[in-house]
Amino acid sequence: MKKKTIPFLLAFLVAALLLTAVFTFNQLNTAANLLSTLHPYAGAAFLMLAAASFLALFFSACQLFRMPRQPSLPENDSSGAMEEYARHSAERMPAHPMHPETNAEQKDLRWVKTNLKFLEVDALASTKEIATKNFFVGAFAQNTSYGTTTSTLNMLKLTWRIYSLHHKEQNLREFSSVLLGAYRLMPLSDFRKEEIPTHIKPIIQSAFSNTLSSLLPAGNLLAPLFLNLFMAGATNAYLTCLVGIITARRCQMLSEEDHREIVQQSTFEAAFMLKEIVRECNPVLSVTISNAVKKAGIESLDTVTPPSAGSGIAQDIVSHLASSIKHIMKESS
């Protein structure tokens, strides 16, 4: 099936391009003949202008989609090609304002590694910021098209932000390569069941953390609701952490050794960052849910009809009970 489909798609693409070219040339020729009736040189001038426009479009497209020159990754730090790769990396990455040698003329491997450390701090800060947002998006908009779209857009924004941090001049094709590379390293992109426990473990650990248990005393009726929202938010935040850290690691690769360690290091750092996010977000999530439930309960109790002269004993008991519960809920909030 695949061997037959690819030739068909290529033939269809070539035919579509040829038909488009013939149609465009025919329309331009018709317009040029019409202009020639107004002035002898108007048609030729129009065709020259159209040709110049197409050439400008072609060259601008080449500049947009052309992959920047990139030397091959050295095998390790002691490789002979490392100095050349370090000089190339120094030319492409912006100097961090906190770098002690921002305007150094000779930017060697030591300069590059120092600069990458500062850029890494900024990348991790951006990752934590977006992951925190996605925690609440996952918690309150789980299993909705809005939540999925918002989380995906936030991850794309994070990837672009980290890529821009590490490159003075951005390239669409290079960014697409970084984005695709990060996606391929994400769990379940190439489904392997043996990967699942590694990525579920930090989410489960955060669910049974001391912070969460202190917010959910035994017998709390909100525990199932809170735990459901928490698990959705924590999963979303963990995946966002992975996206940001994997992207940062890919942008900071200096050797083949770094490439092989990306997944292992990213998983460990994402689990650690998730604990920090959970520690900060859980109190907010708990208070928000508790206040929302109390407010909804009080508003529901307000709808209970007060006793009247003709009401029975049952109505009096219900009204008195609703008033008492509402009073208790207001005092506890």
Coordinates of C-alpha atoms in Angstrom, one line a residue:
M1 CA 0.0 0.0 0.0
K2 CA 2.7 2.5 1.0
K3 CA 4.8 1.7 -2.1
K4 CA 1.8 2.5 -4.3
T5 CA 0.6 5.6 -2.4
I6 CA 3.9 7.6 -2.5
P7 CA 4.3 7.5 -6.3
F8 CA 0.7 8.5 -6.7
L9 CA 1.0 11.4 -4.4
L10 CA 4.2 12.6 -6.1
A11 CA 2.6 12.3 -9.5
F12 CA -0.5 14.2 -8.3
L13 CA 1.8 17.0 -6.9
V14 CA 3.7 17.3 -10.1
A15 CA 0.5 17.4 -12.2
A16 CA -1.0 20.0 -9.8
L17 CA 2.1 22.2 -10.1
L18 CA 2.1 22.0 -13.9
L19 CA -1.6 22.9 -14.2
T20 CA -1.1 25.8 -11.8
A21 CA 1.9 27.0 -13.8
V22 CA 0.0 26.8 -17.1
F23 CA -3.1 28.5 -15.7
T24 CA -0.9 31.3 -14.2
F25 CA 1.0 31.9 -17.4
N26 CA -2.2 31.9 -19.5
Q27 CA -3.7 34.6 -17.2
L28 CA -0.6 36.7 -17.2
N29 CA -0.4 36.5 -21.0
T30 CA -4.1 37.5 -21.3
A31 CA -3.5 40.5 -19.0
A32 CA -0.4 41.5 -20.9
N33 CA -2.2 41.4 -24.3
L34 CA -5.0 43.6 -22.8
L35 CA -2.5 46.1 -21.5
S36 CA -0.7 46.1 -24.9
T37 CA -3.8 47.5 -26.5
L38 CA -3.6 50.5 -24.2
H39 CA 0.2 51.1 -24.7
P40 CA 2.7 49.2 -26.8
Y41 CA 5.2 48.6 -23.9
A42 CA 2.6 48.2 -21.1
G43 CA 2.3 44.4 -21.7
A44 CA 6.1 43.8 -21.7
A45 CA 6.5 45.9 -18.6
F46 CA 3.7 43.9 -16.9
L47 CA 5.4 40.6 -17.7
M48 CA 8.7 41.9 -16.4
L49 CA 7.1 43.1 -13.2
A50 CA 5.4 39.7 -12.7
A51 CA 8.7 37.8 -13.4
A52 CA 10.5 40.0 -10.8
S53 CA 7.7 39.4 -8.3
F54 CA 8.0 35.6 -8.7
L55 CA 11.8 35.8 -8.4
A56 CA 11.6 37.8 -5.2
L57 CA 9.0 35.3 -3.9
F58 CA 11.3 32.4 -4.8
F59 CA 14.4 33.9 -3.2
S60 CA 12.6 35.0 0.0
A61 CA 11.2 31.4 0.3
C62 CA 14.7 30.0 0.0
Q63 CA 15.9 32.3 2.7
L64 CA 13.0 31.4 4.9
F65 CA 13.2 27.6 4.5
R66 CA 17.0 27.2 4.0
M67 CA 18.6 25.3 6.8
P68 CA 21.5 27.2 8.4
R69 CA 25.0 25.8 8.0
Q70 CA 25.6 23.4 10.9
P71 CA 28.8 21.4 11.4
S72 CA 28.4 17.8 12.6
L73 CA 28.3 17.1 16.3
P74 CA 31.6 16.2 17.8
E75 CA 31.8 12.8 19.5
N76 CA 32.9 14.3 22.9
D77 CA 34.5 17.3 24.4
S78 CA 38.0 16.1 23.6
S79 CA 37.2 15.6 19.9
G80 CA 39.3 17.6 17.4
A81 CA 36.1 19.1 15.8
M82 CA 34.9 20.5 19.1
E83 CA 36.7 23.9 18.8
E84 CA 35.2 24.5 15.4
Y85 CA 31.7 23.5 16.7
A86 CA 32.2 25.8 19.7
R87 CA 33.1 28.8 17.5
H88 CA 30.0 28.2 15.3
S89 CA 27.8 27.9 18.3
A90 CA 29.2 31.1 19.8
E91 CA 28.4 33.0 16.5
R92 CA 24.8 31.8 16.5
M93 CA 23.8 32.2 20.2
P94 CA 23.2 35.6 21.8
A95 CA 25.5 36.5 24.7
H96 CA 23.6 36.5 28.0
P97 CA 23.6 39.8 29.8
M98 CA 24.9 38.2 33.0
H99 CA 27.9 36.6 31.2
P100 CA 31.1 37.9 32.8
E101 CA 32.7 38.1 29.3
T102 CA 29.8 39.4 27.2
N103 CA 32.0 41.3 24.7
A104 CA 34.9 38.8 24.6
E105 CA 36.6 38.7 21.2
Q106 CA 37.8 35.1 21.5
K107 CA 34.7 32.9 22.3
D108 CA 36.0 29.5 22.9
L109 CA 34.4 26.3 24.4
R110 CA 34.7 27.7 27.9
W111 CA 32.8 30.8 26.9
V112 CA 30.1 28.8 25.2
K113 CA 29.5 26.5 28.2
T114 CA 29.3 29.5 30.6
N115 CA 26.8 31.2 28.3
L116 CA 24.8 28.1 28.0
K117 CA 24.5 27.8 31.8
F118 CA 22.9 31.3 32.0
L119 CA 20.6 30.5 29.1
E120 CA 19.6 27.3 30.8
V121 CA 18.4 29.2 33.8
D122 CA 16.2 31.4 31.7
A123 CA 14.9 28.3 29.8
L124 CA 14.0 26.5 33.0
A125 CA 12.3 29.6 34.4
S126 CA 10.1 29.9 31.2
T127 CA 9.4 26.1 31.4
K128 CA 8.2 26.4 35.0
E129 CA 6.0 29.5 34.2
I130 CA 4.2 27.7 31.2
A131 CA 4.0 24.4 33.1
T132 CA 2.3 26.2 36.0
K133 CA -0.3 27.7 33.6
N134 CA -0.9 24.3 32.0
F135 CA -1.4 22.8 35.5
F136 CA -4.5 24.9 36.0
V137 CA -5.6 24.5 32.3
G138 CA -5.4 20.7 32.8
A139 CA -7.2 20.8 36.1
F140 CA -10.1 23.0 35.2
A141 CA -10.5 22.3 31.4
Q142 CA -9.6 18.6 31.3
N143 CA -11.0 16.5 28.5
T144 CA -12.2 19.6 26.6
S145 CA -11.2 20.9 23.2
Y146 CA -10.4 24.3 24.8
G147 CA -8.1 22.7 27.3
T148 CA -6.3 20.6 24.7
T149 CA -5.9 23.5 22.3
T150 CA -4.7 25.9 25.0
S151 CA -2.2 23.4 26.4
T152 CA -0.8 22.7 22.9
L153 CA -0.5 26.4 22.1
N154 CA 1.3 27.0 25.4
M155 CA 3.7 24.2 24.6
L156 CA 4.4 25.6 21.2
K157 CA 4.9 29.0 22.7
L158 CA 7.4 27.5 25.2
T159 CA 9.3 25.7 22.5
W160 CA 9.6 28.9 20.4
R161 CA 10.7 30.9 23.4
I162 CA 13.5 28.5 24.3
Y163 CA 14.6 28.2 20.7
S164 CA 14.7 32.0 20.4
L165 CA 16.8 32.2 23.6
H166 CA 19.5 30.1 22.1
H167 CA 19.6 31.6 18.5
K168 CA 20.2 35.2 17.4
E169 CA 18.5 34.6 14.1
Q170 CA 15.6 32.2 14.0
N171 CA 15.0 29.9 11.1
L172 CA 11.6 28.3 10.4
R173 CA 13.0 25.0 9.1
E174 CA 15.4 24.7 12.0
F175 CA 12.7 25.5 14.5
S176 CA 10.5 22.8 12.9
S177 CA 13.4 20.4 13.3
V178 CA 13.8 21.2 17.0
L179 CA 10.0 20.9 17.5
L180 CA 9.8 17.5 15.7
G181 CA 12.9 16.3 17.6
A182 CA 11.3 17.2 20.9
Y183 CA 8.1 15.5 20.0
R184 CA 9.8 12.3 19.0
L185 CA 11.4 12.1 22.5
M186 CA 8.1 12.6 24.3
P187 CA 6.5 9.6 25.9
L188 CA 4.0 7.7 23.8
S189 CA 5.1 9.5 20.5
D190 CA 6.4 6.1 19.5
F191 CA 4.3 3.9 21.7
R192 CA 6.4 1.7 23.9
K193 CA 4.7 0.2 27.0
E194 CA 8.0 -0.1 28.9
E195 CA 8.2 3.8 29.0
I196 CA 4.9 4.3 30.7
P197 CA 5.9 3.5 34.3
T198 CA 8.9 5.9 34.1
H199 CA 6.6 8.8 33.3
I200 CA 3.7 7.9 35.5
K201 CA 5.9 7.5 38.6
P202 CA 6.5 11.2 39.3
I203 CA 2.8 12.1 38.8
I204 CA 1.8 9.4 41.3
Q205 CA 4.5 10.4 43.7
S206 CA 3.3 14.0 43.6
A207 CA -0.3 12.8 44.2
F208 CA 0.8 11.2 47.5
S209 CA 3.0 14.0 48.5
N210 CA 2.9 15.5 52.0
T211 CA 1.4 18.7 50.5
L212 CA -1.5 17.0 49.0
S213 CA -2.3 14.8 52.0
S214 CA -2.3 17.8 54.3
L215 CA -4.9 19.5 52.1
L216 CA -7.2 16.5 52.0
P217 CA -8.0 15.4 55.6
A218 CA -9.7 12.0 56.0
G219 CA -13.4 12.0 55.2
N220 CA -13.3 15.2 53.2
L221 CA -16.1 15.0 50.6
L222 CA -14.1 17.1 48.2
A223 CA -11.3 14.6 48.1
P224 CA -12.4 12.7 44.9
L225 CA -13.1 15.9 43.0
F226 CA -9.8 17.5 44.1
L227 CA -7.8 14.3 43.3
N228 CA -9.4 14.1 39.9
L229 CA -8.6 17.7 39.1
F230 CA -5.1 17.4 40.5
M231 CA -4.2 14.3 38.5
A232 CA -5.3 16.0 35.2
G233 CA -3.3 19.2 36.1
A234 CA -0.2 17.3 37.2
T235 CA -0.1 15.2 34.1
N236 CA -0.4 18.3 31.9
A237 CA 2.3 20.1 33.9
Y238 CA 4.6 17.2 33.7
L239 CA 4.3 16.9 29.9
T240 CA 4.9 20.6 29.6
C241 CA 8.0 20.3 31.8
L242 CA 9.3 17.5 29.5
V243 CA 8.7 19.6 26.4
G244 CA 10.6 22.6 27.8
I245 CA 13.5 20.7 29.2
I246 CA 13.9 18.4 26.1
T247 CA 13.9 21.5 23.9
A248 CA 16.5 23.2 26.1
R249 CA 18.7 20.1 26.0
R250 CA 18.4 19.9 22.3
C251 CA 19.4 23.5 21.8
Q252 CA 22.4 23.1 24.2
M253 CA 23.9 20.0 22.6
L254 CA 27.6 20.2 22.1
S255 CA 28.4 16.5 21.5
E256 CA 26.9 13.1 20.7
E257 CA 27.2 12.3 24.4
D258 CA 24.8 15.1 25.2
H259 CA 22.3 13.7 22.6
R260 CA 22.3 10.3 24.2
E261 CA 21.6 11.7 27.7
I262 CA 18.7 14.0 26.7
V263 CA 15.8 11.7 27.7
Q264 CA 17.3 10.5 30.9
Q265 CA 18.3 13.9 32.2
S266 CA 15.0 15.5 31.0
T267 CA 12.9 12.9 32.8
F268 CA 14.7 13.5 36.1
E269 CA 14.6 17.3 35.8
A270 CA 10.9 17.2 34.8
A271 CA 10.0 15.1 37.9
F272 CA 11.9 17.5 40.2
M273 CA 10.2 20.6 38.6
L274 CA 6.8 19.0 38.9
K275 CA 7.3 18.7 42.7
E276 CA 8.0 22.4 42.9
I277 CA 4.9 23.2 40.8
V278 CA 2.7 21.0 42.8
R279 CA 4.0 22.5 46.1
E280 CA 3.0 26.0 44.8
C281 CA -0.2 25.1 43.0
N282 CA -1.9 22.7 45.4
P283 CA -2.9 25.3 48.0
V284 CA -4.3 27.5 45.3
L285 CA -6.3 24.7 43.8
S286 CA -7.5 23.5 47.2
V287 CA -8.7 27.0 48.3
T288 CA -10.3 27.7 44.9
I289 CA -12.3 24.5 44.9
S290 CA -13.3 24.8 48.6
N291 CA -14.5 28.4 48.2
A292 CA -16.4 27.5 45.0
V293 CA -18.2 24.6 46.6
K294 CA -19.1 26.6 49.7
K295 CA -20.3 29.5 47.6
A296 CA -22.4 27.1 45.4
G297 CA -23.7 25.5 48.5
I298 CA -24.7 28.7 50.2
E299 CA -26.4 29.9 47.0
S300 CA -28.3 26.6 46.7
L301 CA -29.5 26.9 50.3
D302 CA -30.7 30.5 49.6
T303 CA -33.3 28.9 47.2
V304 CA -34.9 27.0 50.1
T305 CA -38.4 28.5 50.6
P306 CA -38.8 30.0 54.1
P307 CA -41.6 28.7 56.3
S308 CA -45.0 30.4 55.9
A309 CA -48.3 30.3 57.8
G310 CA -49.7 27.5 55.9
S311 CA -46.5 25.3 55.6
G312 CA -46.2 22.0 57.3
I313 CA -43.8 20.6 59.9
A314 CA -41.6 19.1 57.2
Q315 CA -41.2 22.5 55.4
D316 CA -40.3 24.1 58.8
I317 CA -37.6 21.5 59.5
V318 CA -36.1 21.8 56.0
S319 CA -36.0 25.6 56.2
H320 CA -34.5 25.6 59.7
L321 CA -31.9 23.0 58.7
A322 CA -30.9 25.0 55.6
S323 CA -30.5 28.1 57.6
S324 CA -28.3 26.4 60.2
I325 CA -26.1 24.8 57.5
K326 CA -25.7 28.1 55.7
H327 CA -24.7 29.8 58.9
I328 CA -22.0 27.1 59.7
M329 CA -20.6 27.3 56.1
K330 CA -20.3 31.1 56.3
E331 CA -18.5 30.9 59.7
S332 CA -16.1 28.2 58.4
S333 CA -15.2 30.1 55.2

